Coordinates of C-alpha atoms in Angstrom, one line a residue:
Chain A
M1 CA -7.4 135.0 -21.5
V2 CA -7.3 131.8 -23.6
K3 CA -4.4 129.5 -22.8
I4 CA -5.4 126.4 -24.7
K5 CA -7.6 126.5 -27.8
T6 CA -8.8 123.4 -29.7
T7 CA -10.2 123.8 -33.2
N8 CA -12.2 121.0 -34.8
Y9 CA -10.0 118.5 -33.0
N10 CA -10.6 114.8 -34.0
L11 CA -8.6 111.9 -32.8
F12 CA -8.6 108.3 -34.1
Y13 CA -7.3 105.1 -32.5
G14 CA -6.7 103.3 -35.8
L15 CA -10.1 103.2 -37.3
K16 CA -12.0 104.0 -34.1
Q17 CA -12.7 107.7 -33.6
A18 CA -12.3 108.8 -30.0
L19 CA -12.9 112.5 -30.2
F20 CA -15.3 114.4 -32.5
D21 CA -14.8 118.0 -33.5
I22 CA -13.8 119.3 -30.1
N23 CA -13.8 123.1 -30.0
M24 CA -13.0 124.6 -26.6
D25 CA -11.1 127.5 -25.1
I26 CA -9.4 126.8 -21.8
Y27 CA -8.7 130.0 -19.8
K28 CA -5.5 131.1 -18.1
N29 CA -5.3 130.8 -14.3
K30 CA -8.5 128.9 -14.1
I31 CA -9.3 125.3 -13.1
T32 CA -11.1 123.5 -15.8
A33 CA -12.7 120.2 -15.1
I34 CA -13.4 117.6 -17.8
I35 CA -16.1 115.2 -16.7
G36 CA -18.0 112.4 -18.3
P37 CA -18.7 108.6 -18.1
S38 CA -15.9 106.1 -18.5
G39 CA -14.6 105.8 -22.1
C40 CA -16.0 109.2 -23.1
G41 CA -12.6 110.4 -24.2
K42 CA -11.8 112.8 -21.4
S43 CA -8.4 111.3 -20.7
T44 CA -7.7 111.1 -24.4
L45 CA -8.5 114.8 -24.7
L46 CA -6.3 115.7 -21.8
R47 CA -3.4 113.7 -23.2
S48 CA -3.8 115.5 -26.5
F49 CA -2.7 118.8 -24.9
N50 CA 0.8 117.5 -24.3
R51 CA 0.8 115.1 -27.2
M52 CA 1.1 112.0 -25.0
N53 CA -1.2 110.2 -27.4
D54 CA 1.6 110.3 -29.9
L55 CA 3.2 107.4 -27.9
I56 CA 0.3 105.0 -28.9
D57 CA 0.6 103.2 -32.1
G58 CA -1.9 104.1 -34.8
V59 CA -3.1 107.3 -33.3
K60 CA -4.1 110.0 -35.8
A61 CA -5.3 113.5 -35.1
K62 CA -7.2 115.9 -37.3
G63 CA -7.8 119.6 -36.5
D64 CA -5.5 121.4 -34.2
I65 CA -4.7 122.6 -30.7
F66 CA -3.2 125.9 -29.9
I67 CA -1.3 126.7 -26.8
D68 CA -0.4 130.4 -26.4
D69 CA -1.6 130.8 -30.0
K70 CA 1.0 128.3 -31.3
S71 CA 0.0 125.0 -32.9
I72 CA 1.1 122.1 -30.8
Y73 CA 1.7 120.1 -34.0
K74 CA 3.3 122.7 -36.2
D75 CA 4.9 125.3 -34.0
W76 CA 5.8 123.6 -30.8
D77 CA 8.7 121.3 -30.4
V78 CA 7.3 118.3 -28.5
V79 CA 9.9 118.3 -25.8
E80 CA 9.4 122.1 -25.2
L81 CA 5.7 121.6 -25.2
R82 CA 5.9 118.9 -22.5
R83 CA 8.1 121.2 -20.4
K84 CA 5.4 123.9 -20.7
V85 CA 2.5 121.5 -20.1
G86 CA 3.1 119.3 -17.0
M87 CA 1.1 116.2 -16.3
V88 CA 0.1 114.2 -13.2
F89 CA -1.1 110.7 -13.9
Q90 CA -3.9 108.7 -12.4
K91 CA -1.5 106.2 -10.7
P92 CA 1.3 107.8 -8.7
N93 CA 4.4 106.9 -10.8
P94 CA 7.5 108.1 -9.1
F95 CA 10.8 106.7 -10.6
P96 CA 12.6 104.1 -8.6
K97 CA 15.1 106.7 -7.5
S98 CA 15.5 108.8 -4.4
I99 CA 13.0 111.6 -3.6
F100 CA 15.6 114.1 -4.4
D101 CA 16.4 112.6 -7.8
N102 CA 12.7 112.3 -8.7
V103 CA 12.1 116.0 -8.2
I104 CA 15.1 117.3 -10.1
Y105 CA 14.7 114.8 -12.9
G106 CA 13.1 117.3 -15.2
P107 CA 15.5 120.2 -14.6
R108 CA 18.5 117.8 -14.9
T109 CA 17.3 116.5 -18.2
S110 CA 16.9 120.0 -19.5
G111 CA 20.6 120.5 -18.7
I112 CA 20.8 122.3 -15.3
K113 CA 23.9 121.0 -13.5
D114 CA 24.5 123.7 -10.8
K115 CA 24.0 121.9 -7.5
R116 CA 22.7 124.9 -5.6
K117 CA 20.2 125.7 -8.3
L118 CA 19.0 122.2 -8.4
N119 CA 18.6 122.2 -4.6
D120 CA 16.6 125.5 -4.7
I121 CA 14.3 124.0 -7.4
M122 CA 13.9 120.9 -5.4
E123 CA 13.0 122.6 -2.1
K124 CA 10.7 125.1 -3.8
S125 CA 8.8 122.4 -5.7
L126 CA 8.4 120.2 -2.7
K127 CA 7.1 123.1 -0.7
Q128 CA 4.7 124.0 -3.5
A129 CA 3.4 120.4 -3.4
A130 CA 3.0 120.6 0.4
L131 CA 5.4 117.7 0.9
W132 CA 8.5 119.4 2.1
D133 CA 7.9 119.0 5.8
E134 CA 7.2 115.3 5.5
V135 CA 10.3 114.5 3.4
K136 CA 12.9 117.1 4.1
D137 CA 14.9 114.6 6.3
I138 CA 14.6 111.7 4.0
L139 CA 15.4 113.2 0.6
R140 CA 17.9 110.4 -0.2
Q141 CA 15.4 107.6 0.5
S142 CA 13.7 105.8 -2.3
A143 CA 10.5 107.4 -3.5
M144 CA 9.0 104.0 -3.5
S145 CA 9.0 104.0 0.3
L146 CA 6.5 106.9 0.5
S147 CA 2.7 106.3 0.9
G148 CA 0.4 106.6 -2.1
G149 CA -0.7 110.1 -1.3
Q150 CA 2.9 111.3 -0.7
Q151 CA 4.0 109.6 -3.9
Q152 CA 1.3 111.5 -5.8
R153 CA 2.3 114.8 -4.2
L154 CA 5.9 113.9 -5.1
C155 CA 4.8 113.5 -8.7
I156 CA 3.1 116.9 -8.5
A157 CA 6.4 118.4 -7.2
R158 CA 8.3 116.7 -9.9
A159 CA 5.9 118.3 -12.5
F160 CA 6.4 121.8 -10.9
A161 CA 10.2 121.5 -11.0
V162 CA 10.1 121.9 -14.7
K163 CA 8.3 125.2 -14.3
P164 CA 5.3 124.5 -16.5
E165 CA 2.5 127.0 -17.1
I166 CA -0.2 124.4 -17.5
I167 CA -0.8 121.4 -15.3
L168 CA -2.9 118.5 -16.5
M169 CA -4.2 116.1 -13.9
D170 CA -5.6 112.8 -15.1
E171 CA -7.8 111.6 -12.3
A172 CA -4.9 112.4 -10.1
T173 CA -6.8 111.7 -6.8
S174 CA -8.7 108.6 -7.8
S175 CA -6.3 106.2 -6.3
L176 CA -6.0 108.1 -3.0
D177 CA -7.7 108.1 0.3
P178 CA -10.0 111.0 1.3
I179 CA -7.4 112.8 3.4
S180 CA -4.8 112.8 0.7
T181 CA -7.4 113.8 -1.8
A182 CA -8.4 116.8 0.3
K183 CA -4.8 117.8 0.6
I184 CA -4.2 117.7 -3.1
E185 CA -7.5 119.6 -3.9
E186 CA -6.4 122.3 -1.5
L187 CA -3.1 122.4 -3.2
I188 CA -4.7 122.7 -6.6
L189 CA -6.9 125.7 -5.5
E190 CA -3.7 127.3 -4.1
L191 CA -1.9 126.9 -7.4
K192 CA -4.5 128.5 -9.6
K193 CA -3.0 131.9 -9.3
D194 CA 0.2 130.8 -11.0
Y195 CA -0.9 128.0 -13.3
T196 CA -3.6 127.0 -15.7
I197 CA -5.0 123.7 -14.5
V198 CA -7.0 121.1 -16.3
V199 CA -8.3 118.1 -14.4
V200 CA -10.0 115.0 -15.5
T201 CA -12.2 113.6 -12.8
H202 CA -14.7 110.9 -12.2
S203 CA -16.1 112.7 -9.2
M204 CA -18.7 115.3 -9.9
Q205 CA -18.4 116.6 -6.4
Q206 CA -14.7 117.2 -7.0
A207 CA -15.5 119.1 -10.2
A208 CA -18.1 121.2 -8.5
R209 CA -15.8 121.9 -5.5
M210 CA -12.7 123.0 -7.3
S211 CA -13.2 124.0 -10.9
D212 CA -14.2 127.3 -12.5
Y213 CA -15.2 125.8 -15.8
T214 CA -16.5 122.3 -16.5
A215 CA -16.7 120.4 -19.7
L216 CA -18.9 117.4 -20.2
L217 CA -17.7 114.8 -22.7
Y218 CA -20.0 112.1 -23.9
L219 CA -19.1 109.4 -26.5
G220 CA -16.2 111.6 -27.7
K221 CA -18.2 114.7 -28.2
L222 CA -18.1 117.9 -26.2
I223 CA -21.7 118.2 -25.0
E224 CA -21.5 121.3 -22.9
Y225 CA -18.8 123.6 -21.7
D226 CA -19.5 126.5 -19.4
K227 CA -18.9 128.0 -16.0
T228 CA -19.0 125.2 -13.4
E229 CA -21.8 126.9 -11.5
K230 CA -24.0 127.0 -14.7
I231 CA -23.2 123.3 -15.5
F232 CA -24.3 122.1 -12.1
T233 CA -27.3 124.4 -11.5
S234 CA -28.8 125.2 -14.9
P235 CA -27.4 123.1 -17.7
S236 CA -28.7 123.9 -21.1
N237 CA -28.3 120.4 -22.5
E238 CA -30.5 117.4 -21.6
I239 CA -27.5 115.0 -21.4
T240 CA -25.7 117.3 -19.1
K241 CA -28.7 117.6 -16.9
N242 CA -29.1 113.9 -16.6
Y243 CA -25.4 113.3 -16.0
V244 CA -24.9 115.9 -13.2
T245 CA -28.1 114.8 -11.5
G246 CA -26.7 111.3 -11.5
R247 CA -29.3 109.7 -13.8
F248 CA -26.6 108.0 -15.8
G249 CA -22.8 107.7 -15.8
Chain B
M1 CA -8.6 52.1 -5.4
N2 CA -10.4 53.0 -8.6
K3 CA -8.8 53.4 -12.0
R4 CA -8.5 57.1 -12.0
N5 CA -6.8 57.4 -8.7
F6 CA -4.4 54.6 -9.7
S7 CA -3.4 56.4 -12.9
Q8 CA -3.0 59.6 -11.0
G9 CA -0.8 57.9 -8.4
L10 CA 1.3 56.3 -11.1
N11 CA 1.8 59.7 -12.8
F12 CA 3.0 61.2 -9.6
I13 CA 5.5 58.4 -9.1
I14 CA 6.8 58.8 -12.6
I15 CA 7.2 62.6 -12.1
K16 CA 8.9 62.0 -8.8
I17 CA 11.3 59.5 -10.2
S18 CA 12.2 61.8 -13.1
V19 CA 13.0 64.7 -10.8
F20 CA 14.9 62.4 -8.5
V21 CA 17.1 61.1 -11.3
V22 CA 17.9 64.6 -12.5
V23 CA 18.8 65.9 -9.1
A24 CA 20.7 62.7 -8.2
F25 CA 22.7 63.0 -11.3
L26 CA 23.6 66.6 -10.6
F27 CA 24.6 65.8 -7.0
F28 CA 26.6 62.7 -8.1
I29 CA 28.6 64.8 -10.6
I30 CA 29.3 67.5 -8.0
F31 CA 30.1 65.0 -5.3
H32 CA 32.3 63.0 -7.6
I33 CA 34.3 66.0 -8.7
F34 CA 34.5 67.4 -5.2
R35 CA 35.8 64.1 -3.7
N36 CA 38.4 63.5 -6.3
G37 CA 39.4 67.1 -6.8
I38 CA 39.6 68.5 -3.3
S39 CA 42.9 66.8 -2.5
S40 CA 44.6 68.6 -5.3
I41 CA 43.5 72.0 -4.2
S42 CA 46.2 74.0 -2.4
I43 CA 47.6 77.5 -2.5
D44 CA 50.3 76.3 -4.8
F45 CA 47.8 74.7 -7.1
L46 CA 45.9 77.9 -7.5
T47 CA 48.9 80.2 -7.8
K48 CA 51.7 78.3 -9.6
P49 CA 52.0 77.4 -13.3
P50 CA 52.2 73.7 -14.3
T51 CA 55.6 72.0 -14.3
D52 CA 57.2 68.7 -15.3
S53 CA 55.3 68.4 -18.6
M54 CA 52.1 69.3 -16.9
T55 CA 52.2 66.4 -14.5
R56 CA 52.9 68.7 -11.5
G57 CA 52.4 72.3 -10.4
G58 CA 49.3 74.4 -10.5
I59 CA 46.8 75.9 -12.9
F60 CA 47.3 79.6 -12.3
P61 CA 47.8 80.6 -16.0
A62 CA 44.6 78.8 -16.9
I63 CA 42.6 80.6 -14.2
V64 CA 44.0 83.9 -15.4
G65 CA 43.3 82.9 -19.0
T66 CA 39.7 82.0 -18.3
F67 CA 39.2 85.2 -16.3
C68 CA 40.7 87.3 -19.2
L69 CA 38.6 85.5 -21.8
S70 CA 35.4 86.0 -19.8
I71 CA 36.1 89.7 -19.3
G72 CA 37.0 90.0 -22.9
A73 CA 33.8 88.3 -24.0
L74 CA 31.8 90.6 -21.8
I75 CA 33.5 93.7 -23.2
V76 CA 32.5 92.5 -26.7
A77 CA 29.0 91.3 -25.9
V78 CA 27.6 93.5 -23.2
P79 CA 27.6 96.9 -25.0
M80 CA 26.5 95.4 -28.3
G81 CA 23.9 93.2 -26.6
I82 CA 22.4 96.0 -24.5
I83 CA 22.2 98.4 -27.5
S84 CA 20.6 95.7 -29.7
A85 CA 18.0 95.0 -26.9
I86 CA 17.2 98.7 -26.5
Y87 CA 16.6 98.8 -30.3
L88 CA 14.4 95.8 -30.2
S89 CA 12.4 96.8 -27.1
E90 CA 12.2 100.6 -27.4
Y91 CA 12.4 101.4 -31.1
T92 CA 10.7 98.7 -33.1
K93 CA 7.0 98.5 -33.6
G94 CA 6.5 94.9 -34.6
G95 CA 6.1 93.7 -38.2
L96 CA 7.8 91.2 -40.4
F97 CA 11.3 92.8 -40.2
L98 CA 11.2 92.5 -36.4
R99 CA 10.0 88.9 -36.5
I100 CA 12.8 87.9 -38.9
L101 CA 15.3 89.8 -36.6
R102 CA 14.0 87.9 -33.5
L103 CA 14.1 84.6 -35.3
G104 CA 17.7 85.3 -36.3
I105 CA 18.8 86.1 -32.8
R106 CA 17.0 83.0 -31.4
N107 CA 18.6 80.8 -34.0
L108 CA 22.0 82.3 -33.1
A109 CA 21.5 81.0 -29.6
G110 CA 20.9 77.5 -30.9
I111 CA 24.1 77.2 -33.0
P112 CA 26.5 74.6 -31.6
S113 CA 29.5 76.2 -30.0
I114 CA 32.0 74.3 -32.2
V115 CA 30.5 76.2 -35.1
F116 CA 31.3 79.4 -33.4
G117 CA 34.8 78.1 -32.8
L118 CA 35.3 77.4 -36.5
F119 CA 33.7 80.7 -37.4
G120 CA 36.1 82.5 -35.1
L121 CA 39.0 80.6 -36.6
A122 CA 38.0 81.6 -40.2
L123 CA 37.1 85.2 -39.5
F124 CA 39.2 86.5 -36.6
V125 CA 42.2 84.2 -36.5
I126 CA 42.8 83.9 -40.3
K127 CA 40.9 86.6 -42.2
F128 CA 41.5 89.5 -39.7
G129 CA 44.9 88.1 -38.9
F130 CA 44.5 88.3 -35.1
G131 CA 46.0 84.8 -34.8
S132 CA 45.1 82.5 -32.0
S133 CA 44.9 85.1 -29.3
L134 CA 43.0 86.5 -26.4
L135 CA 41.4 88.9 -28.8
S136 CA 40.1 86.2 -31.2
G137 CA 38.9 84.1 -28.3
S138 CA 37.1 87.0 -26.7
L139 CA 35.4 88.0 -29.9
T140 CA 34.3 84.4 -30.5
L141 CA 33.0 83.9 -27.0
G142 CA 31.4 87.4 -27.2
F143 CA 29.3 86.4 -30.2
L144 CA 28.4 83.1 -28.6
I145 CA 26.7 84.8 -25.6
L146 CA 25.4 87.8 -27.5
P147 CA 21.9 86.2 -28.1
T148 CA 21.6 85.3 -24.4
I149 CA 22.5 88.9 -23.3
I150 CA 20.1 90.4 -25.9
A151 CA 17.3 88.1 -24.7
A152 CA 17.9 88.8 -21.0
T153 CA 18.2 92.6 -21.6
E154 CA 15.1 92.7 -23.8
E155 CA 13.1 90.9 -21.2
A156 CA 14.3 93.2 -18.4
L157 CA 13.4 96.3 -20.5
R158 CA 10.0 94.9 -21.2
G159 CA 9.4 94.4 -17.5
I160 CA 9.7 98.1 -16.9
P161 CA 6.2 99.6 -16.6
Q162 CA 5.1 102.0 -19.3
D163 CA 4.2 104.5 -16.5
F164 CA 7.9 105.3 -16.1
R165 CA 8.4 106.1 -19.7
E166 CA 5.3 108.2 -19.8
A167 CA 6.3 110.1 -16.6
S168 CA 9.7 110.8 -18.0
L169 CA 8.5 112.0 -21.5
A170 CA 5.8 114.1 -19.8
L171 CA 8.5 116.0 -18.0
G172 CA 10.1 117.0 -21.3
A173 CA 12.8 114.3 -21.4
T174 CA 13.7 113.0 -24.8
K175 CA 13.4 109.4 -25.7
V176 CA 17.1 108.8 -25.4
Q177 CA 17.1 110.4 -21.9
T178 CA 14.1 108.4 -20.9
I179 CA 15.9 105.2 -21.9
F180 CA 19.2 105.9 -20.3
K181 CA 18.1 107.7 -17.2
V182 CA 14.9 105.8 -16.2
V183 CA 14.3 102.6 -18.1
L184 CA 17.9 101.2 -18.2
P185 CA 18.7 101.9 -14.5
A186 CA 15.4 100.4 -13.4
A187 CA 16.2 97.2 -15.5
L188 CA 19.8 97.1 -14.5
S189 CA 19.6 94.4 -11.8
N190 CA 17.9 92.0 -14.1
I191 CA 20.3 92.8 -16.9
V192 CA 23.3 92.1 -14.6
T193 CA 21.7 88.8 -13.6
G194 CA 21.5 87.8 -17.2
I195 CA 25.1 88.8 -17.8
L196 CA 26.4 86.9 -14.8
L197 CA 24.6 83.7 -15.9
S198 CA 26.2 84.0 -19.4
V199 CA 29.6 84.5 -17.8
G200 CA 29.2 81.1 -16.3
R201 CA 28.6 79.7 -19.7
V202 CA 31.6 81.5 -21.2
A203 CA 34.0 80.3 -18.6
G204 CA 33.1 76.7 -19.2
E205 CA 33.1 76.6 -23.0
T206 CA 35.9 74.7 -24.7
A207 CA 35.0 74.4 -28.4
P208 CA 34.9 78.1 -29.2
I209 CA 38.4 78.7 -27.8
M210 CA 40.1 75.6 -29.1
F211 CA 41.1 77.2 -32.4
T212 CA 40.9 80.8 -31.4
A213 CA 42.7 81.4 -28.2
A214 CA 43.7 78.5 -26.1
A215 CA 47.3 77.3 -25.6
F216 CA 48.3 73.8 -24.5
Y217 CA 51.1 75.0 -22.4
K218 CA 52.0 78.7 -21.8
P219 CA 53.1 79.4 -18.2
A220 CA 53.7 83.1 -18.8
L221 CA 50.7 85.3 -18.2
P222 CA 49.3 87.2 -21.2
T223 CA 50.7 90.7 -21.7
S224 CA 48.7 91.8 -24.7
V225 CA 45.4 90.9 -26.4
F226 CA 47.4 89.2 -29.1
D227 CA 48.8 86.6 -26.7
E228 CA 47.5 83.0 -26.6
V229 CA 46.3 82.0 -23.1
M230 CA 45.7 78.8 -21.2
A231 CA 42.1 78.3 -20.1
L232 CA 40.5 75.9 -17.5
P233 CA 38.2 74.0 -19.8
Y234 CA 40.8 73.5 -22.5
H235 CA 43.3 72.5 -19.8
I236 CA 41.1 69.7 -18.7
Y237 CA 40.5 68.7 -22.3
T238 CA 44.1 68.4 -23.2
L239 CA 45.2 66.7 -20.0
A240 CA 42.5 64.1 -20.5
T241 CA 43.0 63.5 -24.2
E242 CA 46.4 64.5 -25.4
G243 CA 48.8 64.1 -22.6
T244 CA 51.0 61.1 -22.6
H245 CA 50.7 60.8 -18.8
F246 CA 47.0 61.2 -18.4
E247 CA 46.8 58.6 -15.6
Q248 CA 49.4 60.7 -13.7
T249 CA 47.5 64.0 -14.3
L250 CA 44.2 62.6 -13.1
P251 CA 44.3 64.5 -9.7
I252 CA 45.1 67.8 -11.6
Q253 CA 42.2 67.2 -14.0
Y254 CA 39.8 66.7 -11.1
G255 CA 41.3 69.7 -9.3
T256 CA 40.8 71.8 -12.4
C257 CA 37.3 70.6 -12.8
L258 CA 36.5 71.6 -9.3
V259 CA 38.0 75.1 -9.7
L260 CA 36.0 75.6 -12.9
L261 CA 32.8 74.2 -11.3
A262 CA 33.3 76.4 -8.3
L263 CA 33.8 79.4 -10.6
V264 CA 30.7 78.8 -12.6
V265 CA 28.5 78.1 -9.5
L266 CA 29.8 81.2 -7.8
M267 CA 28.8 83.3 -10.8
D268 CA 25.3 81.8 -10.9
I269 CA 24.9 82.3 -7.2
A270 CA 25.9 85.9 -7.6
G271 CA 23.4 86.3 -10.4
I272 CA 20.6 84.7 -8.3
W273 CA 21.5 86.7 -5.3
I274 CA 21.3 90.0 -7.2
R275 CA 18.0 89.0 -8.6
L276 CA 16.6 88.2 -5.2
K277 CA 17.8 91.4 -3.7
A278 CA 16.4 93.4 -6.6
R279 CA 13.1 91.7 -6.4
K280 CA 12.8 92.7 -2.7
S281 CA 13.5 96.3 -3.3
K282 CA 11.0 96.6 -6.2
K283 CA 7.5 97.6 -5.6
W284 CA 6.1 98.5 -8.9

C-alpha cells in the first residue's frame, strides 16, 4: 500500500534546481532508505515530505507529493501534516527543557491539558524509544544533561508522542557512537509494524541492514528505486552499481 | 633595540596608560562619592522624607520615586520592546523596509535624553494632558530605553539555534507556539540581562524626567500614576543647583549620589550574574 507518492516533483533553491522530476511511491509499514553522495538532494527530498523546506527563503516546488492520497500542498494543513509526519534530525536537538517537557511538547501544543493523559503519552513514548528505563527517575532534569545517544532517542520519543504515521529520519545516527547507533537501528526495525519509516543515510551498510526499499539519488535525480536486496545485489543502473560497490561517493 | 621593537613597546605603553586613565577615573569617582557620601547614610536617611527646606532628613520619597519610575518605564518598554524584537527577528525577511526600520531604531538610541524629555513634555504632559506625573515620566523613560531593549532582545533571539525552531515546527507546533514556548524561554536569560542593564540607565536619567515627572519637594509618597514624584537624580540636581543652601546640603547630595550609584551598580551586577549563570547552564 502506497503511503507517500511523489509526482514529477521538482524543487528549486532560488535559481538552483535541487530535485528533478522525482517520481516514487513509498510503501506503508516499510523502511525506505534514501542513499546517495553528499549534496545529491536526499535530505532535501526527505524534508519535502513534511514541508520543512518551506522555512528556507526562496524555495519553490513544482509537481506534487501525496500522503494518503492527499496533496501536501493543496489538501493538507501544514500543521496537521507535520503531526502526521514526524521527523528526527541529524543532530540531536532536544529543547532546553526537562525530559518530561520535551516529550509532551507536541501533545501539549496540540491542546492536550489532562495531566494523566500527558503522563501516559510520555511514558509510552519513552518506552517506545527504549529510553524509559534510563530516564524514569530523572524526568525533571534538563534534557541537555543526557548523552548524545540518549538525546537522540529522546527526540525520537518526542516525535512518537504526537502519534505520527510516518517517521522521517535525516541521518539520525550519523552523530552517534556505534552502540547508540545499534540501539536506534534495533528500535527502527521494531517500529516498522506501526509506522512508515523513511531514512536518509550516508552509510550503505545501514541501508542494507535495515531497509526494505532503497532509493539512490544522484545530482538531484532519482537514479534507481527498488527492493533493497535488488539494489545491493543486482542493480540495473550503472551509477547504482558503481555507488553501492563503493567506486564513488 | 631595533626600531620595530621600540615602536611596539611604545604602543603598548600608550595602550596601558589609556586603560589606566579610564580605570583610575572610574575608581576615583566611586571612591570620592563613597568617602563623602558614606557618612550621610543611615536608616533615617533611607527611610525619612527631607525636612527643614531639604537641608536635613532623608531621601525616602526620592528612592520610592525612582523605583516607581523604573518599574513604570519597564511596564511601558518591555512588552513593546520584546514584541518588536520578535517581529524583527522572526517575521521579517530582510529588504529595504527592514533596513530602514533598523536604522530608525538605532537612531532612536542615539537621541539625547533631553530631547526625549521635551518630547515627553509636549506629548504626554501637554497634548495628552497627563500633567507632570509618574505616568508621563514612565512613558518618556520607557521610550528612552525601548531601542536598548529591542536590540538586546533581538540579539538574544538570534542567538537561539535554528534547530530548536525546526524541531518545534516539525512536531506540528505553529509559528506562534514555537516562538512563545521554545524560542522566547530559551532566550529569556539574555533578555532579562538586557532589561536589567537598561533599568540602571533609567534610574540614573535626569533630563527625561525634569519636565515630565519629577517634583522638587514632595514628601508624600505617590498614590496614583497621575502624581508627581521625587527622584534620586533630580534630587541631586536640584540640591546642587537651585537650593539656597547648597553648601549645607552637600552631605545629602553625596549621600544621594552614593545611593543612586549603589542602585545602578546592583542592577548591573544582577544582570551580569544572570548572564553568567545562564551561560553555564547552556550547552547548545
